[in-house]
Amino acid sequence: MNETYQRAMLNSYFKAYQPRLDYWNQIKNHAVKLADERLSAKRITQHKKQISEILSALAHSEQYWGFPGVARYQKLRQLFEKGDYPEF
């Protein structure tokens, strides 16, 4: 292996948190939009679908992280599933 390839492999290894951070930022962005009462039903459905998919993707790995933690993740999931979007 050449040095550039090794460095790239190490960088991807040490940045394992980045996809998770991206997911949480996407959830935040969709949640802000979802709380906007002026959205059309179509847009609400789109944001709900995106959030649901991201929460499902995080479900398996979130137990390995200290923050926000499994309890908070589950609370967010419950708020979302209840449709309490402003609180979510």
N, CA, C and O atoms as a DFTB+ gen file, in Angstrom:
352 C
 N C O
     1  1       0.835      -1.180       0.000
     2  2       0.000       0.000       0.000
     3  2       0.878       1.240       0.000
     4  3       1.886       1.312       0.702
     5  1       0.468       2.216      -0.808
     6  2       1.245       3.445      -0.792
     7  2       0.802       4.341       0.362
     8  3      -0.246       4.123       0.969
     9  1       1.604       5.331       0.646
    10  2       1.372       6.191       1.815
    11  2       0.077       6.993       1.693
    12  3      -0.626       7.172       2.687
    13  1      -0.245       7.471       0.514
    14  2      -1.474       8.245       0.314
    15  2      -2.703       7.393       0.606
    16  3      -3.641       7.845       1.261
    17  1      -2.689       6.165       0.119
    18  2      -3.806       5.260       0.355
    19  2      -3.940       4.966       1.848
    20  3      -5.048       4.966       2.383
    21  1      -2.825       4.717       2.514
    22  2      -2.857       4.435       3.952
    23  2      -3.419       5.626       4.719
    24  3      -4.219       5.453       5.639
    25  1      -3.006       6.820       4.348
    26  2      -3.506       8.017       5.022
    27  2      -5.013       8.164       4.806
    28  3      -5.743       8.502       5.738
    29  1      -5.472       7.916       3.601
    30  2      -6.900       7.998       3.298
    31  2      -7.685       6.976       4.106
    32  3      -8.764       7.281       4.614
    33  1      -7.156       5.776       4.226
    34  2      -7.825       4.736       5.011
    35  2      -7.903       5.127       6.481
    36  3      -8.938       4.934       7.120
    37  1      -6.828       5.671       7.019
    38  2      -6.835       6.106       8.414
    39  2      -7.811       7.249       8.625
    40  3      -8.519       7.274       9.632
    41  1      -7.864       8.190       7.703
    42  2      -8.799       9.301       7.830
    43  2     -10.234       8.811       7.849
    44  3     -11.038       9.286       8.652
    45  1     -10.570       7.871       6.979
    46  2     -11.939       7.362       6.976
    47  2     -12.229       6.574       8.250
    48  3     -13.359       6.584       8.740
    49  1     -11.243       5.908       8.778
    50  2     -11.418       5.162      10.019
    51  2     -11.670       6.109      11.185
    52  3     -12.572       5.875      11.989
    53  1     -10.892       7.161      11.281
    54  2     -11.008       8.071      12.411
    55  2     -12.175       9.039      12.285
    56  3     -12.479       9.766      13.232
    57  1     -12.818       9.060      11.157
    58  2     -13.964       9.944      10.974
    59  2     -15.273       9.159      10.934
    60  3     -16.203       9.531      10.217
    61  1     -15.341       8.111      11.677
    62  2     -16.549       7.284      11.705
    63  2     -17.741       8.049      12.259
    64  3     -18.889       7.698      11.987
    65  1     -17.476       9.081      13.026
    66  2     -18.549       9.878      13.616
    67  2     -19.249      10.753      12.570
    68  3     -20.394      11.155      12.779
    69  1     -18.594      11.050      11.469
    70  2     -19.122      12.034      10.519
    71  2     -20.482      11.655       9.932
    72  3     -21.371      12.507       9.904
    73  1     -20.689      10.425       9.464
    74  2     -22.030      10.090       8.950
    75  2     -23.116      10.245      10.016
    76  3     -24.223      10.688       9.713
    77  1     -22.808       9.888      11.238
    78  2     -23.775      10.021      12.328
    79  2     -24.109      11.488      12.561
    80  3     -25.278      11.848      12.703
    81  1     -23.098      12.324      12.599
    82  2     -23.307      13.760      12.773
    83  2     -24.149      14.317      11.627
    84  3     -25.039      15.139      11.844
    85  1     -23.868      13.875      10.433
    86  2     -24.656      14.308       9.276
    87  2     -26.119      13.898       9.423
    88  3     -27.019      14.680       9.115
    89  1     -26.356      12.682       9.890
    90  2     -27.737      12.230      10.118
    91  2     -28.459      13.124      11.125
    92  3     -29.591      13.544      10.884
    93  1     -27.811      13.415      12.246
    94  2     -28.450      14.247      13.261
    95  2     -28.719      15.654      12.740
    96  3     -29.753      16.241      13.059
    97  1     -27.816      16.196      11.952
    98  2     -28.046      17.514      11.359
    99  2     -29.205      17.476      10.368
   100  3     -29.989      18.422      10.295
   101  1     -29.317      16.403       9.616
   102  2     -30.442      16.261       8.689
   103  2     -31.761      16.174       9.450
   104  3     -32.758      16.772       9.045
   105  1     -31.763      15.428      10.551
   106  2     -32.977      15.338      11.373
   107  2     -33.368      16.720      11.866
   108  3     -34.537      17.102      11.802
   109  1     -32.394      17.468      12.358
   110  2     -32.670      18.821      12.858
   111  2     -33.281      19.686      11.758
   112  3     -34.273      20.377      11.989
   113  1     -32.699      19.650      10.580
   114  2     -33.209      20.466       9.477
   115  2     -34.628      20.069       9.085
   116  3     -35.477      20.933       8.866
   117  1     -34.886      18.778       8.995
   118  2     -36.232      18.315       8.646
   119  2     -37.224      18.632       9.766
   120  3     -38.374      18.976       9.489
   121  1     -36.802      18.522      11.010
   122  2     -37.696      18.784      12.143
   123  2     -38.124      20.246      12.180
   124  3     -39.286      20.547      12.450
   125  1     -37.197      21.148      11.910
   126  2     -37.533      22.576      11.877
   127  2     -38.577      22.833      10.797
   128  3     -39.543      23.563      11.022
   129  1     -38.385      22.242       9.645
   130  2     -39.338      22.421       8.550
   131  2     -40.674      21.761       8.865
   132  3     -41.728      22.296       8.522
   133  1     -40.636      20.615       9.510
   134  2     -41.856      19.882       9.841
   135  2     -42.704      20.646      10.857
   136  3     -43.930      20.541      10.841
   137  1     -42.073      21.400      11.725
   138  2     -42.803      22.172      12.735
   139  2     -43.475      23.409      12.137
   140  3     -44.302      24.041      12.793
   141  1     -43.131      23.751      10.916
   142  2     -43.731      24.899      10.233
   143  2     -45.149      24.532       9.802
   144  3     -45.343      23.672       8.943
   145  1     -46.122      25.184      10.399
   146  2     -47.522      24.837      10.154
   147  2     -48.011      25.254       8.770
   148  3     -49.116      24.886       8.371
   149  1     -47.216      26.006       8.045
   150  2     -47.632      26.474       6.721
   151  2     -47.302      25.477       5.612
   152  3     -47.618      25.729       4.449
   153  1     -46.687      24.374       5.943
   154  2     -46.285      23.396       4.927
   155  2     -47.485      22.685       4.319
   156  3     -48.498      22.460       4.979
   157  1     -47.348      22.344       3.069
   158  2     -48.385      21.552       2.404
   159  2     -48.322      20.113       2.919
   160  3     -47.315      19.681       3.481
   161  1     -49.397      19.400       2.717
   162  2     -49.447      17.997       3.152
   163  2     -48.365      17.177       2.462
   164  3     -47.787      16.272       3.064
   165  1     -48.094      17.491       1.205
   166  2     -47.064      16.767       0.461
   167  2     -45.688      16.981       1.091
   168  3     -44.927      16.028       1.257
   169  1     -45.368      18.215       1.440
   170  2     -44.067      18.520       2.048
   171  2     -43.957      17.880       3.434
   172  3     -42.896      17.373       3.801
   173  1     -45.036      17.901       4.194
   174  2     -45.036      17.262       5.515
   175  2     -44.725      15.780       5.365
   176  3     -43.905      15.233       6.103
   177  1     -45.378      15.134       4.413
   178  2     -45.144      13.710       4.163
   179  2     -43.696      13.449       3.782
   180  3     -43.105      12.469       4.236
   181  1     -43.119      14.307       2.958
   182  2     -41.720      14.144       2.547
   183  2     -40.771      14.256       3.740
   184  3     -39.857      13.445       3.892
   185  1     -40.992      15.259       4.577
   186  2     -40.118      15.438       5.744
   187  2     -40.280      14.288       6.738
   188  3     -39.296      13.813       7.306
   189  1     -41.509      13.844       6.945
   190  2     -41.736      12.713       7.845
   191  2     -41.032      11.460       7.341
   192  3     -40.445      10.716       8.126
   193  1     -41.091      11.229       6.047
   194  2     -40.435      10.054       5.465
   195  2     -38.924      10.132       5.666
   196  3     -38.294       9.143       6.040
   197  1     -38.349      11.288       5.423
   198  2     -36.907      11.457       5.591
   199  2     -36.491      11.233       7.044
   200  3     -35.520      10.525       7.313
   201  1     -37.219      11.832       7.969
   202  2     -36.891      11.675       9.390
   203  2     -37.014      10.217       9.805
   204  3     -36.150       9.698      10.512
   205  1     -38.071       9.559       9.377
   206  2     -38.274       8.155       9.729
   207  2     -37.128       7.285       9.227
   208  3     -36.642       6.414       9.948
   209  1     -36.701       7.520       7.998
   210  2     -35.595       6.744       7.435
   211  2     -34.293       6.984       8.196
   212  3     -33.538       6.048       8.460
   213  1     -34.040       8.230       8.543
   214  2     -32.802       8.553       9.261
   215  2     -32.828       7.974      10.670
   216  3     -31.832       7.418      11.132
   217  1     -33.968       8.101      11.356
   218  2     -34.071       7.520      12.700
   219  2     -33.860       6.009      12.653
   220  3     -33.220       5.439      13.537
   221  1     -34.391       5.373      11.637
   222  2     -34.190       3.925      11.494
   223  2     -32.723       3.592      11.254
   224  3     -32.207       2.607      11.782
   225  1     -32.063       4.414      10.460
   226  2     -30.638       4.186      10.196
   227  2     -29.806       4.349      11.464
   228  3     -28.812       3.647      11.650
   229  1     -30.204       5.265      12.328
   230  2     -29.469       5.503      13.573
   231  2     -29.772       4.473      14.659
   232  3     -28.991       4.314      15.597
   233  1     -30.885       3.782      14.539
   234  2     -31.352       2.887      15.602
   235  2     -30.314       1.860      16.028
   236  3     -30.187       1.571      17.218
   237  1     -29.585       1.315      15.095
   238  2     -28.650       0.235      15.410
   239  2     -27.339       0.732      16.000
   240  3     -26.719       0.041      16.809
   241  1     -26.920       1.909      15.609
   242  2     -25.602       2.382      16.053
   243  2     -25.656       3.330      17.237
   244  3     -24.637       3.545      17.893
   245  1     -26.807       3.898      17.526
   246  2     -26.871       4.934      18.556
   247  2     -26.529       4.402      19.944
   248  3     -26.106       5.168      20.811
   249  1     -26.702       3.124      20.161
   250  2     -26.386       2.534      21.462
   251  2     -24.899       2.605      21.795
   252  3     -24.515       2.462      22.956
   253  1     -24.068       2.824      20.793
   254  2     -22.625       2.862      21.010
   255  2     -22.098       4.263      21.315
   256  3     -20.903       4.443      21.546
   257  1     -22.978       5.241      21.314
   258  2     -22.562       6.620      21.540
   259  2     -23.131       7.118      22.865
   260  3     -24.245       6.758      23.246
   261  1     -22.367       7.939      23.553
   262  2     -22.804       8.452      24.850
   263  2     -23.818       9.577      24.745
   264  3     -24.645       9.749      25.640
   265  1     -23.764      10.337      23.673
   266  2     -24.685      11.457      23.512
   267  2     -25.334      11.374      22.149
   268  3     -24.609      11.164      21.176
   269  1     -26.596      11.516      22.000
   270  2     -27.546      11.864      23.037
   271  2     -27.956      10.693      23.909
   272  3     -28.670      10.877      24.894
   273  1     -27.526       9.515      23.570
   274  2     -27.838       8.347      24.390
   275  2     -29.113       7.656      23.939
   276  3     -29.953       8.240      23.254
   277  1     -29.233       6.417      24.335
   278  2     -30.363       5.594      23.904
   279  2     -31.684       6.150      24.433
   280  3     -32.674       6.180      23.702
   281  1     -31.713       6.585      25.684
   282  2     -32.966       7.086      26.267
   283  2     -33.474       8.316      25.517
   284  3     -34.665       8.420      25.227
   285  1     -32.583       9.234      25.208
   286  2     -32.999      10.434      24.467
   287  2     -33.401      10.081      23.035
   288  3     -34.366      10.625      22.498
   289  1     -32.662       9.178      22.437
   290  2     -33.020       8.731      21.086
   291  2     -34.441       8.159      21.094
   292  3     -35.252       8.492      20.230
   293  1     -34.739       7.299      22.074
   294  2     -36.065       6.689      22.156
   295  2     -37.145       7.740      22.410
   296  3     -38.241       7.649      21.858
   297  1     -36.838       8.733      23.242
   298  2     -37.792       9.812      23.516
   299  2     -38.089      10.598      22.238
   300  3     -39.244      10.907      21.948
   301  1     -37.042      10.916      21.478
   302  2     -37.245      11.613      20.207
   303  2     -38.087      10.780      19.250
   304  3     -38.972      11.296      18.568
   305  1     -37.801       9.512      19.213
   306  2     -38.558       8.607      18.335
   307  2     -40.039       8.601      18.733
   308  3     -40.917       8.635      17.870
   309  1     -40.311       8.557      20.045
   310  2     -41.695       8.565      20.526
   311  2     -42.405       9.867      20.165
   312  3     -43.549       9.848      19.710
   313  1     -41.729      10.995      20.368
   314  2     -42.325      12.285      20.019
   315  2     -42.656      12.340      18.531
   316  3     -43.715      12.823      18.132
   317  1     -41.737      11.840      17.729
   318  2     -41.951      11.836      16.284
   319  2     -43.138      10.946      15.916
   320  3     -44.001      11.346      15.135
   321  1     -43.176       9.755      16.473
   322  2     -44.249       8.813      16.138
   323  2     -45.612       9.290      16.631
   324  3     -46.636       8.965      16.029
   325  1     -45.636      10.068      17.732
   326  2     -46.894      10.635      18.235
   327  2     -47.346      11.831      17.406
   328  3     -48.496      12.261      17.504
   329  1     -46.449      12.361      16.596
   330  2     -46.786      13.534      15.796
   331  2     -46.613      14.837      16.543
   332  3     -47.150      15.865      16.129
   333  1     -45.877      14.814      17.631
   334  2     -45.614      16.022      18.420
   335  2     -44.392      16.739      17.829
   336  3     -43.328      16.786      18.445
   337  1     -44.567      17.291      16.630
   338  2     -43.433      17.837      15.891
   339  2     -42.818      19.092      16.508
   340  3     -41.597      19.239      16.465
   341  1     -43.611      20.006      17.082
   342  2     -42.961      21.162      17.722
   343  2     -42.054      20.743      18.890
   344  3     -40.984      21.321      19.082
   345  1     -42.475      19.753      19.657
   346  2     -41.655      19.266      20.778
   347  2     -40.484      18.427      20.275
   348  3     -39.409      18.429      20.875
   349  1     -40.695      17.722      19.190
   350  2     -39.669      16.885      18.592
   351  2     -38.496      17.761      18.185
   352  3     -37.505      17.259      17.654
